CSV table of C-alpha atoms and ligand atoms in Angstrom, one decimal:
chain,number,residue,atom,x,y,z
B,1,MET,CA,-0.4,1.5,-29.1
B,2,LYS,CA,-3.5,1.5,-26.9
B,3,VAL,CA,-3.5,1.9,-23.2
B,4,ALA,CA,-6.4,1.0,-21.3
B,5,VAL,CA,-7.6,2.6,-17.6
B,6,LEU,CA,-9.8,0.1,-15.6
B,7,SER,CA,-12.6,1.6,-13.2
B,8,GLU,CA,-12.0,-0.4,-9.9
B,9,TYR,CA,-14.8,-2.6,-9.1
B,10,ILE,CA,-13.9,-3.2,-5.4
B,11,SER,CA,-16.6,-1.2,-3.4
B,12,ASP,CA,-13.7,0.4,-0.9
B,13,GLU,CA,-11.5,1.1,-3.5
B,14,ASN,CA,-11.4,4.8,-4.5
B,15,ARG,CA,-8.0,5.0,-6.4
B,16,VAL,CA,-7.5,5.1,-10.0
B,17,SER,CA,-4.4,3.7,-11.7
B,18,ILE,CA,-3.8,6.6,-14.2
B,19,THR,CA,-4.3,10.2,-13.6
B,20,PRO,CA,-5.2,12.9,-16.3
B,21,GLU,CA,-1.3,14.0,-15.5
B,22,ILE,CA,-0.1,10.7,-16.6
B,23,ALA,CA,-2.7,9.9,-19.4
B,24,GLU,CA,-1.1,13.2,-20.9
B,25,LYS,CA,2.1,11.6,-20.9
B,26,PHE,CA,1.2,8.5,-22.6
B,27,ILE,CA,-0.4,10.4,-25.2
B,28,LYS,CA,2.9,12.6,-25.7
B,29,PHE,CA,4.6,9.1,-26.2
B,30,GLY,CA,2.3,8.6,-29.2
B,31,CYS,CA,0.0,6.2,-27.3
B,32,SER,CA,-3.9,6.2,-27.5
B,33,VAL,CA,-5.4,6.2,-23.9
B,34,PHE,CA,-9.0,4.9,-23.3
B,35,VAL,CA,-10.4,5.2,-19.7
B,36,GLU,CA,-13.4,3.4,-18.5
B,37,GLN,CA,-16.3,5.7,-17.5
B,38,ASN,CA,-16.1,7.4,-14.0
B,39,ALA,CA,-12.7,5.4,-13.5
B,40,GLY,CA,-11.2,8.5,-11.6
B,41,GLY,CA,-14.5,9.8,-10.2
B,42,ALA,CA,-13.9,8.7,-6.4
B,43,ALA,CA,-10.3,10.3,-6.8
B,44,SER,CA,-11.9,13.6,-8.1
B,45,PHE,CA,-10.6,13.2,-11.7
B,46,SER,CA,-13.6,13.7,-13.7
B,47,ASP,CA,-14.1,12.1,-16.9
B,48,ASP,CA,-13.9,15.6,-18.4
B,49,ALA,CA,-10.4,16.0,-17.1
B,50,TYR,CA,-9.4,13.0,-19.3
B,51,LYS,CA,-11.2,14.0,-22.4
B,52,LYS,CA,-9.6,17.4,-22.0
B,53,ILE,CA,-6.0,16.0,-22.4
B,54,GLY,CA,-7.2,14.2,-25.3
B,55,ALA,CA,-8.2,10.4,-23.7
B,56,LYS,CA,-11.2,8.7,-24.7
B,57,VAL,CA,-13.6,7.7,-22.2
B,58,ASP,CA,-16.2,4.7,-22.8
B,59,GLU,CA,-17.7,1.7,-21.5
B,60,ARG,CA,-15.6,-1.1,-20.2
B,61,ASP,CA,-15.4,-3.6,-23.4
B,62,SER,CA,-14.5,-0.9,-25.8
B,63,VAL,CA,-11.8,0.4,-23.5
B,64,ILE,CA,-10.0,-2.8,-22.9
B,65,SER,CA,-10.5,-4.3,-26.6
B,66,GLY,CA,-7.3,-3.8,-28.7
B,67,ALA,CA,-5.3,-2.4,-25.8
B,68,THR,CA,-1.8,-3.7,-25.3
B,69,ILE,CA,-1.4,-2.5,-21.7
B,70,ILE,CA,-4.6,-2.5,-19.2
B,71,PHE,CA,-3.8,-0.6,-16.0
B,72,THR,CA,-5.6,-1.3,-12.6
B,73,VAL,CA,-5.0,-0.6,-9.1
B,74,ARG,CA,-6.4,-3.6,-7.6
B,75,PRO,CA,-7.1,-7.0,-9.4
B,76,PRO,CA,-10.0,-7.1,-11.6
B,77,ASP,CA,-12.4,-9.8,-11.7
B,78,PRO,CA,-11.6,-12.1,-14.7
B,79,CYS,CA,-15.4,-12.0,-15.6
B,80,HIS,CA,-14.9,-8.3,-16.6
B,81,LEU,CA,-12.1,-9.0,-19.0
B,82,SER,CA,-13.6,-10.8,-21.7
B,83,ALA,CA,-13.3,-8.2,-24.5
B,84,ALA,CA,-9.3,-8.0,-23.8
B,85,THR,CA,-7.1,-8.8,-26.6
B,86,GLU,CA,-4.5,-11.8,-26.5
B,87,ASN,CA,-1.3,-10.9,-25.0
B,88,ALA,CA,-2.1,-7.8,-23.5
B,89,LEU,CA,-0.5,-6.9,-20.1
B,90,LEU,CA,-2.6,-6.4,-17.1
B,91,VAL,CA,-0.5,-4.1,-14.9
B,92,GLY,CA,-1.6,-3.5,-11.2
B,93,ILE,CA,-1.6,-4.8,-7.6
B,94,MET,CA,-2.5,-8.3,-8.2
B,95,GLU,CA,-2.6,-9.8,-4.9
B,96,PRO,CA,-1.6,-13.1,-6.1
B,97,TYR,CA,-1.0,-15.2,-2.9
B,98,GLY,CA,-3.7,-17.7,-2.5
B,99,GLU,CA,-5.3,-16.6,-5.7
B,100,THR,CA,-4.2,-19.1,-8.1
B,101,GLU,CA,-7.8,-19.7,-9.5
B,102,ARG,CA,-8.1,-15.9,-10.3
B,103,ILE,CA,-4.6,-15.7,-11.9
B,104,ALA,CA,-5.1,-18.8,-13.9
B,105,LYS,CA,-8.5,-17.2,-15.4
B,106,TYR,CA,-6.3,-14.2,-16.5
B,107,PHE,CA,-4.1,-16.7,-18.4
B,108,ASP,CA,-7.2,-18.5,-19.8
B,109,LEU,CA,-8.2,-15.0,-21.2
B,110,GLY,CA,-4.5,-14.8,-22.9
B,111,LEU,CA,-3.5,-11.9,-20.5
B,112,GLN,CA,-0.2,-11.5,-19.0
B,113,PRO,CA,-0.9,-10.5,-15.3
B,114,ILE,CA,2.1,-8.1,-14.0
B,115,ALA,CA,2.2,-7.9,-10.1
B,116,MET,CA,3.5,-4.5,-9.4
B,117,ASP,CA,3.3,-5.6,-5.6
B,118,LEU,CA,5.9,-8.2,-6.3
B,119,LEU,CA,8.4,-5.5,-7.4
B,120,PRO,CA,12.2,-5.9,-6.1
B,121,ARG,CA,12.8,-3.4,-3.3
B,122,THR,CA,16.2,-2.1,-5.3
B,123,SER,CA,17.0,1.2,-5.8
B,124,ARG,CA,16.6,0.9,-9.4
B,125,ALA,CA,13.0,-0.1,-8.9
B,126,GLN,CA,12.2,2.6,-6.2
B,127,THR,CA,10.3,4.9,-8.6
B,128,MET,CA,7.9,2.2,-9.6
B,129,ASP,CA,7.6,0.9,-6.2
B,130,VAL,CA,3.6,1.1,-5.5
B,131,LEU,CA,4.1,-0.3,-2.0
B,132,SER,CA,6.2,2.1,-1.0
B,133,SER,CA,4.3,5.1,-2.4
B,134,GLN,CA,1.0,3.8,-0.9
B,135,SER,CA,2.3,2.6,2.6
B,136,ASN,CA,3.6,6.1,2.9
B,137,LEU,CA,0.3,7.5,2.7
B,138,THR,CA,-1.3,4.8,4.9
B,139,GLY,CA,1.3,5.4,7.6
B,140,TYR,CA,0.4,9.4,7.5
B,141,ARG,CA,-3.5,8.4,7.7
B,142,ALA,CA,-2.8,6.1,10.6
B,143,VAL,CA,-1.6,8.9,12.7
B,144,LEU,CA,-4.6,11.2,11.6
B,145,ASP,CA,-7.2,8.6,12.5
B,146,ALA,CA,-5.6,8.0,15.8
B,147,ALA,CA,-5.6,11.9,16.6
B,148,ALA,CA,-9.2,12.2,15.5
B,149,ASN,CA,-10.1,9.4,17.8
B,150,PHE,CA,-8.2,10.4,20.9
B,151,HIS,CA,-9.7,12.3,23.5
B,152,ARG,CA,-6.5,14.4,24.1
B,153,ILE,CA,-4.3,16.8,22.0
B,154,PHE,CA,-1.0,15.5,20.8
B,155,PRO,CA,1.4,18.5,21.7
B,156,MET,CA,2.5,19.5,25.1
B,157,MET,CA,0.4,22.8,25.4
B,158,THR,CA,1.0,25.4,27.9
B,159,THR,CA,-2.0,28.0,28.5
B,160,ALA,CA,-3.2,30.5,31.2
B,161,ALA,CA,-5.2,27.4,32.4
B,162,GLY,CA,-1.8,25.2,32.9
B,163,SER,CA,-0.4,22.8,30.8
B,164,VAL,CA,-1.0,19.3,29.3
B,165,PRO,CA,1.9,16.8,28.6
B,166,PRO,CA,2.3,15.6,25.0
B,167,ALA,CA,0.7,12.4,24.0
B,168,ARG,CA,3.1,9.4,23.8
B,169,VAL,CA,3.0,7.6,20.5
B,170,PHE,CA,4.7,4.2,19.9
B,171,VAL,CA,5.2,2.9,16.4
B,172,MET,CA,5.8,-0.9,16.1
B,173,GLY,CA,7.3,-1.8,12.7
B,174,VAL,CA,9.2,0.7,10.9
B,175,GLY,CA,9.2,0.1,7.3
B,176,VAL,CA,8.0,2.8,4.9
B,177,ALA,CA,4.5,3.2,6.6
B,178,GLY,CA,6.0,3.3,10.3
B,179,LEU,CA,8.5,5.9,9.2
B,180,GLN,CA,5.9,8.2,7.7
B,181,ALA,CA,3.7,7.5,11.0
B,182,ILE,CA,6.8,8.4,13.1
B,183,ALA,CA,7.4,11.7,11.2
B,184,THR,CA,3.7,12.7,11.2
B,185,ALA,CA,3.4,12.2,14.8
B,186,LYS,CA,6.5,14.2,15.5
B,187,ARG,CA,5.0,16.9,13.3
B,188,LEU,CA,1.8,17.0,15.5
B,189,GLY,CA,4.0,17.4,18.5
B,190,ALA,CA,3.8,13.8,20.1
B,191,LYS,CA,6.7,12.1,22.0
B,192,VAL,CA,7.3,9.2,20.1
B,193,SER,CA,9.2,6.0,20.3
B,194,ALA,CA,9.4,3.2,17.8
B,195,THR,CA,10.5,-0.4,17.4
B,196,ASP,CA,11.1,-3.0,14.7
B,197,VAL,CA,12.8,-6.3,14.6
B,198,ARG,CA,15.7,-5.0,12.3
B,199,PRO,CA,18.2,-3.5,14.4
B,200,GLU,CA,19.6,-1.2,11.4
B,201,VAL,CA,16.3,0.7,11.7
B,202,LYS,CA,17.4,2.0,15.2
B,203,GLU,CA,19.5,5.0,13.2
B,204,GLN,CA,16.4,5.8,11.0
B,205,ILE,CA,14.2,6.2,14.3
B,206,ILE,CA,16.8,8.4,16.1
B,207,SER,CA,17.3,10.5,12.9
B,208,LEU,CA,13.6,11.4,13.1
B,209,ASN,CA,14.1,12.5,16.6
B,210,ALA,CA,12.2,9.6,18.1
B,211,GLN,CA,13.3,7.1,20.9
B,212,PRO,CA,14.2,3.5,19.6
B,213,ILE,CA,12.9,0.8,21.8
B,214,TYR,CA,15.1,-2.3,21.7
B,215,PHE,CA,15.5,-4.9,24.4
B,216,GLU,CA,18.7,-7.0,23.8
B,217,ASP,CA,17.9,-9.6,26.7
B,218,LYS,CA,15.8,-12.0,25.1
B,219,SER,CA,14.3,-13.2,28.6
B,220,THR,CA,13.1,-10.0,29.5
B,221,ALA,CA,12.2,-8.3,26.2
B,222,GLN,CA,8.4,-9.3,26.2
B,223,ARG,CA,8.0,-8.1,29.8
B,224,LEU,CA,9.7,-4.6,29.1
B,225,LEU,CA,7.8,-4.3,25.8
B,226,SER,CA,4.6,-4.8,27.7
B,227,GLU,CA,5.6,-2.2,30.3
B,228,HIS,CA,6.3,0.4,27.4
B,229,ILE,CA,3.0,-0.6,25.8
B,230,ARG,CA,1.3,0.1,29.0
B,231,GLU,CA,2.4,3.6,29.0
B,232,GLN,CA,1.4,4.6,25.7
B,233,ASP,CA,-1.7,6.8,24.7
B,234,ILE,CA,-1.5,6.0,20.8
B,235,ILE,CA,0.1,2.7,19.5
B,236,ILE,CA,0.4,2.2,15.6
B,237,THR,CA,1.5,-1.1,14.3
B,238,THR,CA,2.5,-1.9,10.7
B,239,ALA,CA,4.4,-5.2,10.7
B,240,PHE,CA,3.0,-7.3,7.7
B,241,SER,CA,4.1,-8.6,4.5
B,242,ALA,CA,1.6,-9.8,1.8
B,243,GLY,CA,1.3,-13.6,1.6
B,244,LYS,CA,2.3,-14.1,5.5
B,245,ARG,CA,0.3,-14.0,8.4
B,246,ALA,CA,1.0,-10.7,10.4
B,247,PRO,CA,2.9,-11.2,13.6
B,248,ARG,CA,0.9,-10.7,17.0
B,249,LEU,CA,2.4,-7.4,18.7
B,250,VAL,CA,-0.2,-6.4,21.0
B,251,THR,CA,-2.2,-8.8,23.0
B,252,ASP,CA,-5.5,-8.6,24.9
B,253,SER,CA,-3.7,-8.2,28.1
B,254,ASP,CA,-1.6,-5.3,26.5
B,255,LEU,CA,-4.8,-3.7,25.8
B,256,ALA,CA,-6.2,-4.3,29.4
B,257,SER,CA,-3.2,-2.7,30.7
B,258,MET,CA,-3.4,0.6,28.8
B,259,LYS,CA,-5.1,3.8,30.1
B,260,PRO,CA,-8.8,4.2,29.0
B,261,GLY,CA,-8.9,6.6,26.0
B,262,SER,CA,-5.8,5.2,24.5
B,263,VAL,CA,-6.2,4.4,20.6
B,264,VAL,CA,-4.3,1.4,19.0
B,265,VAL,CA,-4.3,1.6,15.1
B,266,ASP,CA,-3.7,-1.6,13.3
B,267,LEU,CA,-2.2,-1.4,9.7
B,268,ALA,CA,-2.1,-5.2,9.6
B,269,CYS,CA,-5.7,-5.8,10.2
B,270,SER,CA,-6.5,-7.4,6.8
B,271,TYR,CA,-3.5,-9.8,7.2
B,272,GLY,CA,-4.4,-11.4,10.5
B,273,GLY,CA,-3.7,-8.4,12.7
B,274,ASN,CA,-0.7,-7.1,14.8
B,275,VAL,CA,-3.5,-6.3,17.4
B,276,GLU,CA,-5.6,-9.0,19.1
B,277,GLY,CA,-9.2,-8.4,18.4
B,278,SER,CA,-8.8,-5.7,15.6
B,279,SER,CA,-11.0,-5.8,12.5
B,280,PRO,CA,-10.6,-4.3,9.1
B,281,GLY,CA,-12.3,-1.2,8.5
B,282,LYS,CA,-13.9,-0.9,12.2
B,283,ILE,CA,-13.3,0.9,15.2
B,284,LEU,CA,-13.9,-1.1,18.3
B,285,SER,CA,-14.0,-0.1,21.9
B,286,LYS,CA,-12.6,-2.6,24.7
B,287,TYR,CA,-11.4,-1.8,28.2
B,288,GLY,CA,-12.1,1.9,27.2
B,289,ILE,CA,-9.5,1.7,24.5
B,290,LYS,CA,-10.2,2.2,20.8
B,291,ILE,CA,-9.0,-0.2,18.2
B,292,ILE,CA,-8.9,0.9,14.7
B,293,GLY,CA,-8.5,-1.5,11.8
B,294,LEU,CA,-7.0,0.7,9.0
B,295,HIS,CA,-7.9,-1.0,6.0
B,296,ASN,CA,-6.7,0.2,2.6
B,297,GLY,CA,-5.7,3.7,4.1
B,298,ALA,CA,-4.3,4.7,0.9
B,299,SER,CA,-7.8,4.7,-0.6
B,300,LEU,CA,-9.0,7.0,1.8
B,301,LEU,CA,-6.5,9.6,0.5
B,302,SER,CA,-7.5,8.6,-3.0
B,303,LYS,CA,-6.4,11.8,-4.9
B,304,ASP,CA,-2.7,11.8,-3.8
B,305,ALA,CA,-2.5,8.1,-3.8
B,306,SER,CA,-3.5,7.8,-7.3
B,307,THR,CA,-1.2,10.6,-8.0
B,308,PHE,CA,1.8,8.8,-6.8
B,309,TYR,CA,0.3,5.3,-8.0
B,310,ALA,CA,-0.1,6.6,-11.6
B,311,ARG,CA,3.5,8.0,-11.5
B,312,ASN,CA,4.7,4.5,-10.5
B,313,MET,CA,3.0,3.1,-13.2
B,314,PHE,CA,4.5,5.7,-15.8
B,315,GLN,CA,7.9,4.9,-14.4
B,316,PHE,CA,7.4,1.4,-15.0
B,317,PHE,CA,6.2,1.9,-18.7
B,318,SER,CA,9.0,4.4,-19.4
B,319,HIS,CA,11.5,1.8,-18.3
B,320,TYR,CA,10.4,-0.7,-21.0
B,321,TRP,CA,9.3,2.0,-23.5
B,322,ASN,CA,11.6,1.7,-26.8
B,323,LYS,CA,11.8,5.3,-28.1
B,324,ASP,CA,13.0,4.3,-31.5
B,325,SER,CA,10.3,1.6,-32.2
B,326,LYS,CA,7.7,3.4,-30.2
B,327,SER,CA,6.9,0.2,-28.6
B,328,PHE,CA,6.8,-1.3,-25.3
B,329,ILE,CA,9.0,-4.2,-24.7
B,330,LEU,CA,9.1,-6.3,-21.4
B,331,LEU,CA,12.6,-6.9,-21.5
B,332,ASP,CA,14.3,-9.7,-19.3
B,333,ASP,CA,15.6,-8.2,-16.4
B,334,ASP,CA,15.4,-8.7,-12.4
B,335,ILE,CA,12.2,-6.1,-12.5
B,336,SER,CA,10.2,-8.0,-15.1
B,337,ASN,CA,11.3,-11.4,-13.8
B,338,ALA,CA,10.0,-10.4,-10.4
B,339,ILE,CA,6.6,-9.1,-11.3
B,340,ARG,CA,5.7,-11.1,-14.4
B,341,LEU,CA,3.4,-13.8,-13.0
B,342,GLU,CA,3.4,-17.4,-14.3
B,343,ASN,CA,0.4,-19.5,-15.3
B,344,PRO,CA,-0.6,-21.3,-11.9
B,345,ASN,CA,-1.7,-24.1,-14.2
B,346,ASP,CA,1.6,-25.3,-14.3
B,347,ALA,CA,1.7,-27.3,-11.0
B,348,LYS,CA,4.9,-26.0,-9.8
B,349,ILE,CA,3.8,-22.4,-10.0
B,350,ARG,CA,0.5,-23.4,-8.2
B,351,LYS,CA,2.9,-24.6,-5.4
B,352,LYS,CA,4.9,-21.4,-5.4
B,353,ILE,CA,1.7,-19.2,-5.1
B,354,HIS,CA,0.3,-21.3,-2.3
B,355,ALA,CA,3.5,-21.1,-0.1
N,1,NAD,P1,6.9,-4.0,5.4
N,1,NAD,O1,5.7,-3.4,5.3
N,1,NAD,O2,7.4,-5.4,5.0
N,1,NAD,O3,7.0,-4.3,7.1
N,1,NAD,C1,6.9,-3.2,8.2
N,1,NAD,C2,8.1,-3.3,9.2
N,1,NAD,O4,7.6,-4.2,10.2
N,1,NAD,C3,9.4,-3.7,8.6
N,1,NAD,O5,10.3,-2.7,9.1
N,1,NAD,C4,9.6,-5.0,9.5
N,1,NAD,O6,11.0,-5.1,10.0
N,1,NAD,C5,8.9,-4.7,10.5
N,1,NAD,N1,8.6,-5.9,11.4
N,1,NAD,C6,8.0,-7.4,10.8
N,1,NAD,N2,7.8,-7.9,12.0
N,1,NAD,C7,8.0,-7.1,13.2
N,1,NAD,C8,7.6,-7.5,14.7
N,1,NAD,N3,7.5,-8.7,15.1
N,1,NAD,N4,8.0,-6.5,15.5
N,1,NAD,C9,8.4,-5.4,14.9
N,1,NAD,N5,8.5,-4.9,13.7
N,1,NAD,C10,8.3,-5.7,12.7
N,1,NAD,O7,8.0,-3.0,5.4
N,1,NAD,P2,8.4,-2.1,4.3
N,1,NAD,O8,7.8,-0.7,4.4
N,1,NAD,O9,8.1,-2.8,2.9
N,1,NAD,O10,9.8,-1.7,4.2
N,1,NAD,C11,10.9,-2.6,4.5
N,1,NAD,C12,12.2,-2.3,4.3
N,1,NAD,O11,12.4,-2.2,2.8
N,1,NAD,C13,12.6,-0.8,4.7
N,1,NAD,O12,13.9,-1.0,5.3
N,1,NAD,C14,12.4,0.0,3.8
N,1,NAD,O13,12.9,1.2,3.8
N,1,NAD,C15,12.9,-1.0,2.7
N,1,NAD,N6,12.7,-0.5,1.5
N,1,NAD,C16,13.4,-0.3,0.4
N,1,NAD,C17,13.1,0.2,-0.8
N,1,NAD,C18,14.1,0.2,-2.0
N,1,NAD,O14,15.2,0.4,-1.6
N,1,NAD,N7,13.5,0.5,-3.2
N,1,NAD,C19,11.7,0.4,-1.1
N,1,NAD,C20,10.8,0.2,-0.1
N,1,NAD,C21,11.1,-0.4,1.1
C-alpha cells in the first residue's frame, strides 16, 4: 500500500504531516512511503532524513499517483492533485466551512477528503486529535510572544536594587490552548487569572494555581470583567471554533483602559477576532498597547507541531489498519462518520457546510 506525503503549499505553513519517525512506522507496517520533495524542510526534516529510513522522495505527481492515502496538514489546492488515483483518501485539516467549491473539486478528482478537524472530542479519539495537539502548542507560543513583546519581566524579582511585582496575565477561554497558556505563564512566574463561559472549567483553573474569574450576576458581569481587564499587563484570548465567528471579548474601550506597555494576544484573530482591531499575523500598537494577532501559532513551532501531528495521523491510521489483510479499512464508526466529508454537490450537504 502506498502512502503519500504532500509538501504544504500555503506560504506560512511550516509543518509537515508525516515525520521520518512516523514514515518509518508505516514502512514497518509494510507500506511504501512517498514524500514530496522538501516537504519537511520548513520543519527541519530533510529529504535525506526520509530517504535514510527507506521512504522515496520525488516530485508531487509521482508521489501521489497510485497512493491509497495522501497526508497533508492544511488543505491542498485541488489543482495540485490531478495525478491522484481514484478513491484515494486525502487526510488532513480540511477547513471545510464555507469551502464547498474546493471540497467538491476533491470529489470531482475521485478523492475522499477526511477532515481531521471534525474529529469528535471523545476519549477514544483523543490520540488522533490534531486540534488539541496543535492548540496546545499555540497556547504555549502565545505566552512566549506576549513575554517577548512586554517591557517588563513576568516573575516577581527581588534584587539589591529592590523588587518588582509579577506580571498579571489574564487568559480568556480555557480550552486546550488556554490551559497551556495558563500553565506556561505560571511557569514564567506571572500572577495568572482566567475565565471561560463553561463553569466546569473553574476547577481546572484552580488546579493550575491560577485565579478563576467568574461573575454570577449578569447585570454587573460586563462592568466587573472590564475592571479586571484594566488591571492586567497581558491578556491572551483563545475563544473560537472553526466555522463560527469568534466572540468579541476585549473591546476598544477595554484596550484604552489598560496600562501603556500591556500586551494583548488574540488567538482568534483569523476567525473575526476576540480583540477589537486585531489582525492575523500582525503586531499593532494602539493606546500604547501591543495587539498581537497570533495566526497559525503551531506552524511557528513547526518541528514539535509536526511531530505531534504526524503521531496523530499514525493513531488514525492504526485505528483502521487491518493487520491480517494488511489493508486500511475505514470502518463505519463514530470517528469515521464525523471526519469523512460528503460531496457538497449534494444540495443537502451544501447547506450543512454553509451553515
Ligand atoms: P475551543 O478552542 O473550542 O474554545 C476555547 C475555549 O473558549 C473553550 O473552553 C470555550 O468554552 C471558551 N469560550 C467560548 N466563548 C467564550 C467566551 N465568550 N468567553 C470566554 N470563553 C469562551 O476549545 P477546545 O480547546 O476545543 O476545548 C473545548 C473543550 O473540549 C475543553 O473542555 C477541552 O478540554 C475539551 N476537549 C476534550 C477532548 C477529548 O476528550 N478528547 C479533546 C479536546 C478538547
